PDB file of C-alpha atoms (C1' of nucleotides) in Angstrom:
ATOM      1  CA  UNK A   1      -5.602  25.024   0.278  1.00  0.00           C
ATOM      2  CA  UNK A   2      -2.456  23.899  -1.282  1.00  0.00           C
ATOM      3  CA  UNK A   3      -2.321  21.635  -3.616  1.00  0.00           C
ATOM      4  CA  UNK A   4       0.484  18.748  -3.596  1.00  0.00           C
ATOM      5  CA  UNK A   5       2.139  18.827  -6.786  1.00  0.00           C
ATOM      6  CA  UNK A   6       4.539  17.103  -8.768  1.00  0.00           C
ATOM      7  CA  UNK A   7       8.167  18.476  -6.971  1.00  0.00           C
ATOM      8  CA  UNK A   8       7.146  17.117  -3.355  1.00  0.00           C
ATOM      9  CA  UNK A   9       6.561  13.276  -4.566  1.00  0.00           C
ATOM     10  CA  UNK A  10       9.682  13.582  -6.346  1.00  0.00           C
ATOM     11  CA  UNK A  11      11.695  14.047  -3.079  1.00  0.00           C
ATOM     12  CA  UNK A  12      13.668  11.645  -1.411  1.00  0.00           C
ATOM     13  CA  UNK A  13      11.073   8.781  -0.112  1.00  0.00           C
ATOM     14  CA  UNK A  14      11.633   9.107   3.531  1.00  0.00           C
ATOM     15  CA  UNK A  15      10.792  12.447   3.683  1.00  0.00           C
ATOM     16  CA  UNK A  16       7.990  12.110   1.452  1.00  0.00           C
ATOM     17  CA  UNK A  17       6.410   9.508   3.657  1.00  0.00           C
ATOM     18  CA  UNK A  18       7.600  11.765   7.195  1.00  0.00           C
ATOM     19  CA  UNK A  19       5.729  14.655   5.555  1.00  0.00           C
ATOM     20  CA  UNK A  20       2.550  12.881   4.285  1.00  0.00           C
ATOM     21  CA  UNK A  21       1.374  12.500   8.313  1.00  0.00           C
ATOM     22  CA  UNK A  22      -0.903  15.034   8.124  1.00  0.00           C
ATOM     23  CA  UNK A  23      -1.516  15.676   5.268  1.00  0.00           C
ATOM     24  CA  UNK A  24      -5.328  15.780   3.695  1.00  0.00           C
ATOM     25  CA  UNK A  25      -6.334  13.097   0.982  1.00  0.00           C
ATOM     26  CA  UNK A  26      -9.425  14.745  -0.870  1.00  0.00           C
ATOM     27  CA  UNK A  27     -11.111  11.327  -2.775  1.00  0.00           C
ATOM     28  CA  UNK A  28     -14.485  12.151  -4.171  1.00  0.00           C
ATOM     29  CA  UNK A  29     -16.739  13.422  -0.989  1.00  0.00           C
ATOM     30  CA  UNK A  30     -14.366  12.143   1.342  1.00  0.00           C
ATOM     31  CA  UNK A  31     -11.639  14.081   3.250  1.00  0.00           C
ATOM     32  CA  UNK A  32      -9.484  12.322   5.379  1.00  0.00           C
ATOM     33  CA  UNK A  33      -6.236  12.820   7.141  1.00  0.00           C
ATOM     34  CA  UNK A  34      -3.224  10.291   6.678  1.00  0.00           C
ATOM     35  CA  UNK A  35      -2.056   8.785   9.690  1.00  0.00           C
ATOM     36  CA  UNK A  36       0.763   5.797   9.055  1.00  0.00           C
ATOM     37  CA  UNK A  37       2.844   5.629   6.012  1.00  0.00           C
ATOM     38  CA  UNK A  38       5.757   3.207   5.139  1.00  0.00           C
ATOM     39  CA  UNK A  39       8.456   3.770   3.120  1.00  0.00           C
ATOM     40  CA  UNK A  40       9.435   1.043   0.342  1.00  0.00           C
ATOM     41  CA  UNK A  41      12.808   2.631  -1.635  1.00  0.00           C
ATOM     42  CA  UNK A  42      14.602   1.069  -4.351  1.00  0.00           C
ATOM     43  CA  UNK A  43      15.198  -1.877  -5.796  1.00  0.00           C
ATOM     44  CA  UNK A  44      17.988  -2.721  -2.974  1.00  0.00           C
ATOM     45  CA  UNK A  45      14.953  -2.711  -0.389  1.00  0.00           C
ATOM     46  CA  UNK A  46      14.839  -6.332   0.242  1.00  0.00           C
ATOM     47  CA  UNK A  47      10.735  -5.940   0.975  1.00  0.00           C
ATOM     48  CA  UNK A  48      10.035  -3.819  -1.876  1.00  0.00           C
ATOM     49  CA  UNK A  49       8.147  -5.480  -4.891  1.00  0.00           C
ATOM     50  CA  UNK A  50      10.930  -3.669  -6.883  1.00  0.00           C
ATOM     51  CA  UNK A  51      13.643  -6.128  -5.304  1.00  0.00           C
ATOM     52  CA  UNK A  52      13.200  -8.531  -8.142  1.00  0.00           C
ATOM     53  CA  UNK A  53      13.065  -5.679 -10.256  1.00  0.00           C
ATOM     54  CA  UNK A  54      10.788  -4.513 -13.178  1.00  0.00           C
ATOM     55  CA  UNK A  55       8.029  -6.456 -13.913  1.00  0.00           C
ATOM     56  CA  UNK A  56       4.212  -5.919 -14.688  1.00  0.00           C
ATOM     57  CA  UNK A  57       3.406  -5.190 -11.226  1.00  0.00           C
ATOM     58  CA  UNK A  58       5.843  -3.250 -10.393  1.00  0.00           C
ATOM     59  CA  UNK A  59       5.869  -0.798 -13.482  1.00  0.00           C
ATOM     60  CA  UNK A  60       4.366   1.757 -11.553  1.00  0.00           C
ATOM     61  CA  UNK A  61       7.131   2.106  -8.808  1.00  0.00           C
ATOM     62  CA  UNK A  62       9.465   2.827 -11.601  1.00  0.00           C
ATOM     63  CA  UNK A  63       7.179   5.339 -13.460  1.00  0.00           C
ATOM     64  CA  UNK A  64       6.661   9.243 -12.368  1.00  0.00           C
ATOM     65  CA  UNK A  65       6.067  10.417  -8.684  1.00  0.00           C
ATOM     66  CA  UNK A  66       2.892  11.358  -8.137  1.00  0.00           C
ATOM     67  CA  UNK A  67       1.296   8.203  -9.500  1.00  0.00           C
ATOM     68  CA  UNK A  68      -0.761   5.504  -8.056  1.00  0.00           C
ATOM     69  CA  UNK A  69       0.646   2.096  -7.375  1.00  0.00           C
ATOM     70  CA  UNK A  70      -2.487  -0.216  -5.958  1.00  0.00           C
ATOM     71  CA  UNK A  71      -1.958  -4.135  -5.588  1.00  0.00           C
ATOM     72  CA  UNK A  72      -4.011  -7.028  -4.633  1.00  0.00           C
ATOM     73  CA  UNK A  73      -2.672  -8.860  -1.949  1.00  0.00           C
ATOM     74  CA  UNK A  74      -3.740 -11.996  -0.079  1.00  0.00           C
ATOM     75  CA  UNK A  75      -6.293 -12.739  -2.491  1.00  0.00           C
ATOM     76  CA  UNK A  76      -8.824 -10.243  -1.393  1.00  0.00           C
ATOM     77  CA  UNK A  77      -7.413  -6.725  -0.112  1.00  0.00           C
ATOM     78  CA  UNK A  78      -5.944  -3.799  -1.570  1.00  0.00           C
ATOM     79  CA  UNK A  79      -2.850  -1.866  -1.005  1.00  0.00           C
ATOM     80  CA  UNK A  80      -2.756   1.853  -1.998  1.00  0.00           C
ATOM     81  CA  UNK A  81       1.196   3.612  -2.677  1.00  0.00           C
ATOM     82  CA  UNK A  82       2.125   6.497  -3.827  1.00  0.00           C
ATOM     83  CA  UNK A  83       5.038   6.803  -6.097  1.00  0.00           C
ATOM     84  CA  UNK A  84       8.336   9.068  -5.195  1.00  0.00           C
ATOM     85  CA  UNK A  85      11.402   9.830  -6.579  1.00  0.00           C
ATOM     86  CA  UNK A  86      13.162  10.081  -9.695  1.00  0.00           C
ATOM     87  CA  UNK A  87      11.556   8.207 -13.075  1.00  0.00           C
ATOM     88  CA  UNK A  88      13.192   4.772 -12.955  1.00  0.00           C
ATOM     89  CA  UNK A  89      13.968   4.415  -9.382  1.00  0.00           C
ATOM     90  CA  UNK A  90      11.749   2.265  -8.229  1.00  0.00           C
ATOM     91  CA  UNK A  91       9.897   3.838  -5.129  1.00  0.00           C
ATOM     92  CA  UNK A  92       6.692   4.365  -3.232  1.00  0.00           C
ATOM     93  CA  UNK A  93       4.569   5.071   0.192  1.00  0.00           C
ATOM     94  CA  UNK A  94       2.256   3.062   1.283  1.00  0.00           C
ATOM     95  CA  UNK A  95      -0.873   4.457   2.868  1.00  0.00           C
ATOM     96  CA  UNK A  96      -1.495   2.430   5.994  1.00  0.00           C
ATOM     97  CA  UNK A  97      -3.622   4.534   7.882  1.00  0.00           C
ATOM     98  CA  UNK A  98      -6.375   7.353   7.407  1.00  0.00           C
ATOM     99  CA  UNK A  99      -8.504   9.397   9.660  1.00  0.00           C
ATOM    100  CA  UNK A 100     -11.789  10.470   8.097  1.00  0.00           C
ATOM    101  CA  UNK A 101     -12.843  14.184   8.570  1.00  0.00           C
ATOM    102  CA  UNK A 102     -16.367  14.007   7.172  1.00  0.00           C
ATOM    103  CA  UNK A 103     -18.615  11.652   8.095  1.00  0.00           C
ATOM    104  CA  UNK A 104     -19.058   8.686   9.140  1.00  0.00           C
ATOM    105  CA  UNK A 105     -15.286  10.156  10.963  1.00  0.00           C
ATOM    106  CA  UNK A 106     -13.906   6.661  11.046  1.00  0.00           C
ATOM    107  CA  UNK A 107     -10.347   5.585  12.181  1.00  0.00           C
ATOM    108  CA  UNK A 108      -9.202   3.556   9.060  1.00  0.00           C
ATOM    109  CA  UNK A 109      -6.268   1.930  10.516  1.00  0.00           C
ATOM    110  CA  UNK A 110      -4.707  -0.710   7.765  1.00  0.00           C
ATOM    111  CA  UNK A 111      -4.102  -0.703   4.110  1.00  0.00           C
ATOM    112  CA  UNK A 112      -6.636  -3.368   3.493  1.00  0.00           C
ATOM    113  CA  UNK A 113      -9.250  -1.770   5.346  1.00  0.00           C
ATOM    114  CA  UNK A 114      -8.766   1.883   3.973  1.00  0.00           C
ATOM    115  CA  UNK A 115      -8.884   0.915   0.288  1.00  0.00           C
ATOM    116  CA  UNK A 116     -12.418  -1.203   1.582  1.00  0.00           C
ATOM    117  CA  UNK A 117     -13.905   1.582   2.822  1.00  0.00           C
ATOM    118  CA  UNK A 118     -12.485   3.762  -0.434  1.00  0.00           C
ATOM    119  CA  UNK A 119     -13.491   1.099  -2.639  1.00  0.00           C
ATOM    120  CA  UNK A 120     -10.298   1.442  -3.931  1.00  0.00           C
ATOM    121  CA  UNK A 121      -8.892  -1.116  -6.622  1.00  0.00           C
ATOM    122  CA  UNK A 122      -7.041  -2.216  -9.698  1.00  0.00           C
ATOM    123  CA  UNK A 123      -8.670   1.128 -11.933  1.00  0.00           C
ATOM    124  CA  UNK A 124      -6.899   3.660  -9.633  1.00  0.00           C
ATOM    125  CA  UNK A 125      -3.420   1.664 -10.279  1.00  0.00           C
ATOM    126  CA  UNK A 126      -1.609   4.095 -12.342  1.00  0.00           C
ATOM    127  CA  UNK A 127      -3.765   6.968 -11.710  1.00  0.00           C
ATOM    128  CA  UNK A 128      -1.807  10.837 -11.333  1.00  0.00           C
ATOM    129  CA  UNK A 129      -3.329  12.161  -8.303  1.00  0.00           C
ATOM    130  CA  UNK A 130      -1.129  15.601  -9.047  1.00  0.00           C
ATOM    131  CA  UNK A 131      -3.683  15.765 -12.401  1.00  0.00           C
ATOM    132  CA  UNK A 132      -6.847  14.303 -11.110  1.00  0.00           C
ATOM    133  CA  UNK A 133      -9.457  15.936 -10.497  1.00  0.00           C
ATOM    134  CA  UNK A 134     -11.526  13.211  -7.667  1.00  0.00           C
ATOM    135  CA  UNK A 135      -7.863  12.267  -6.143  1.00  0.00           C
ATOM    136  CA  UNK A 136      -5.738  14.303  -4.744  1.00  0.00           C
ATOM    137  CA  UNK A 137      -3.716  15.690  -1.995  1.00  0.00           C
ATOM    138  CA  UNK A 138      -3.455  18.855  -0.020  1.00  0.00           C
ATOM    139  CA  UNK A 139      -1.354  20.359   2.793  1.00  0.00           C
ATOM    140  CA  UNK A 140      -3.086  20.646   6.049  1.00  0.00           C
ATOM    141  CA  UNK A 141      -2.113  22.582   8.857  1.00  0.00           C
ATOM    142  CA  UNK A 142      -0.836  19.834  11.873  1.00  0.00           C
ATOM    143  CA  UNK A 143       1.574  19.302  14.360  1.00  0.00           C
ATOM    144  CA  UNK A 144       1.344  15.550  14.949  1.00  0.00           C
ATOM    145  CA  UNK A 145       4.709  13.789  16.541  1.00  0.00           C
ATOM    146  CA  UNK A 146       5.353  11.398  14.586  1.00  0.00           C
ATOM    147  CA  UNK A 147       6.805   7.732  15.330  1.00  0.00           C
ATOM    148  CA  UNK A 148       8.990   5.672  13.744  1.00  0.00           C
ATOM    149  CA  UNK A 149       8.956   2.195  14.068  1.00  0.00           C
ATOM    150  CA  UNK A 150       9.552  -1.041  11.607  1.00  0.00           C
ATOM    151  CA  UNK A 151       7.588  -1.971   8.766  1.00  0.00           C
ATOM    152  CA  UNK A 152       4.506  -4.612   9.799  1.00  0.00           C
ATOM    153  CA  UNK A 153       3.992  -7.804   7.719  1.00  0.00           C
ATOM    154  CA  UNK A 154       7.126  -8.333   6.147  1.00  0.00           C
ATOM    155  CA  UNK A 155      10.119 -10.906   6.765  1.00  0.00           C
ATOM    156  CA  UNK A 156      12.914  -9.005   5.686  1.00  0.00           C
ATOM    157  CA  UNK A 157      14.368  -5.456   5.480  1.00  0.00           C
ATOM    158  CA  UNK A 158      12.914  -5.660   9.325  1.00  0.00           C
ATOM    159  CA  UNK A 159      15.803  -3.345  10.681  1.00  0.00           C
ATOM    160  CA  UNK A 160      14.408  -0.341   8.875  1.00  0.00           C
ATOM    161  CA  UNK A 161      12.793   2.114  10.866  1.00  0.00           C
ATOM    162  CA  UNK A 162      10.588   3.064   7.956  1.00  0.00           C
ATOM    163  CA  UNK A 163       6.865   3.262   9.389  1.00  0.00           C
ATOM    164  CA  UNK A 164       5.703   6.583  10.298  1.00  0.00           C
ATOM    165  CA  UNK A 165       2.620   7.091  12.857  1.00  0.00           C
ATOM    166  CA  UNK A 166       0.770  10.588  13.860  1.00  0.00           C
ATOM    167  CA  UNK A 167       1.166   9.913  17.734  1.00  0.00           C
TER     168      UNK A 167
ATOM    169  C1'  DA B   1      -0.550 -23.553 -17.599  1.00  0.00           C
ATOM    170  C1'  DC B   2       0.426 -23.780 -12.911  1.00  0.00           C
ATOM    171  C1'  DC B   3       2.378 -23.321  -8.471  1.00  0.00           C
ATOM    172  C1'  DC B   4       2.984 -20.742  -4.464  1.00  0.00           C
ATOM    173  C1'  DC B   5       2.764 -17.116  -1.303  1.00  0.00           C
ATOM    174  C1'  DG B   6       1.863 -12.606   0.461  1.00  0.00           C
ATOM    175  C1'  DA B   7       3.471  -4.485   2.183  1.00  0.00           C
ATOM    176  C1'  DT B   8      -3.629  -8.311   5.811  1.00  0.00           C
ATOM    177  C1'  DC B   9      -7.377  -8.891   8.903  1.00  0.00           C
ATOM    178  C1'  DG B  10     -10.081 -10.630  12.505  1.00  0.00           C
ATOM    179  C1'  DT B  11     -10.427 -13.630  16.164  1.00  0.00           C
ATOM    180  C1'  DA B  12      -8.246 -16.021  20.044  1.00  0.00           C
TER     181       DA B  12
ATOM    182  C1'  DA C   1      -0.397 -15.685  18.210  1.00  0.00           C
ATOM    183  C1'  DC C   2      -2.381 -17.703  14.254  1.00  0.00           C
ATOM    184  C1'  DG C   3      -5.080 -19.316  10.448  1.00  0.00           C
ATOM    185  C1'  DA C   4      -8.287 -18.185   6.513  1.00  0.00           C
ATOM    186  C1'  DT C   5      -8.057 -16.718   2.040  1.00  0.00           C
ATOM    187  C1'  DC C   6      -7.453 -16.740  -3.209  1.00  0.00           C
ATOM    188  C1'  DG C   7      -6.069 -13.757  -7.035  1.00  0.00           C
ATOM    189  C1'  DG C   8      -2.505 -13.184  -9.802  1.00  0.00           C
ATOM    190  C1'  DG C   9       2.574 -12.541 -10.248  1.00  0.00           C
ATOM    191  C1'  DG C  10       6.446 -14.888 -11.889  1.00  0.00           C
ATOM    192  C1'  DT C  11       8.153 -18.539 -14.024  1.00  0.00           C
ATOM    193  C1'  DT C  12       7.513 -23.061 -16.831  1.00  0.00           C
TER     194       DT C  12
END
DNA sequence: ACCCCGATCGTA
DNA sequence: ACGATCGGGGTT
């Protein structure tokens, strides 16, 4: 197993979030495959946080690839990104979907509802899954087709084909 | 100090 | 298709 480092979060964000379907999340006991991504790049990215540029929340998008960004939204759920790209340019994937290979093997289909499950929340904001020892990610051997299709929940930047789902 | 709204979810 | 939900981000 093959540990994701540093170099393949730093790549361009499309391809980062292409190439994460697939791909195994290892989380404490948990193993699970991701299965939808979406792409927020730059600060030009009308839906991105970033759009109104650097602020406390959105620190993390600007920081090193390979980081955490996690967000509270409506009130009550969690959001979990991953950071990509160059230090400053503000960029990230957003885990949307995860398929669990140990048990209980649930479908986790929605950001919300993954970081639930994970109990995932404002500690792992921040966090370097290329350093850590209970997050991580490692290739996995797949040969999903993968769909692209707009982003869901968001008003603008709706022309952007930047959803990806393991068909 | 406060207003406002959202990268959602579950039910209809 | 739609409404519940409410913490906290952004601005005063």
């Amino acid at each position: 197993m093959q540990r994701l480092n540093r170099e393949f979060f730093q790549l361009p964000t499309l391809q980062v979030a292409k190439e994460l379907i697939g791909k195994t999340i290892i989380y404490y006991n948990h193993q699970a495959l991701i299965t939808e991504t979406e792409a927020y790049i730059g600060q030009d990215d009308p839906a991105s946080h970033a759009a109104r540029g650097l602020t406390n929340r959105t620190k993390p998008m600007f920081g090193q690839a390979g980081h955490l960004y996690v967000y509270l939204i409506y009130g009550i759920y969690y959001c979990l990104n991953i950071v990509t790209e160059e230090l400053n340019f503000p960029a990230a994937v957003l885990i949307r979907g995860i398929r669990l290979l140990n048990e209980p093997y649930l479908n986790l289909n929605g950001p919300g509802k993954l970081c639930r499950f994970l109990q995932i929340d404002k500690r792992y904001n921040n966090l370097d899954i290329v350093n850590d020892q209970n997050f991580y990610l490692i290739n996995s051997i797949n040969n999903f087709t993968i769909e692209a299709t707009p982003r869901i929940g968001i008003k603008v930047g709706v022309d952007k084909l930047w959803r990806f789902v393991a068909k």
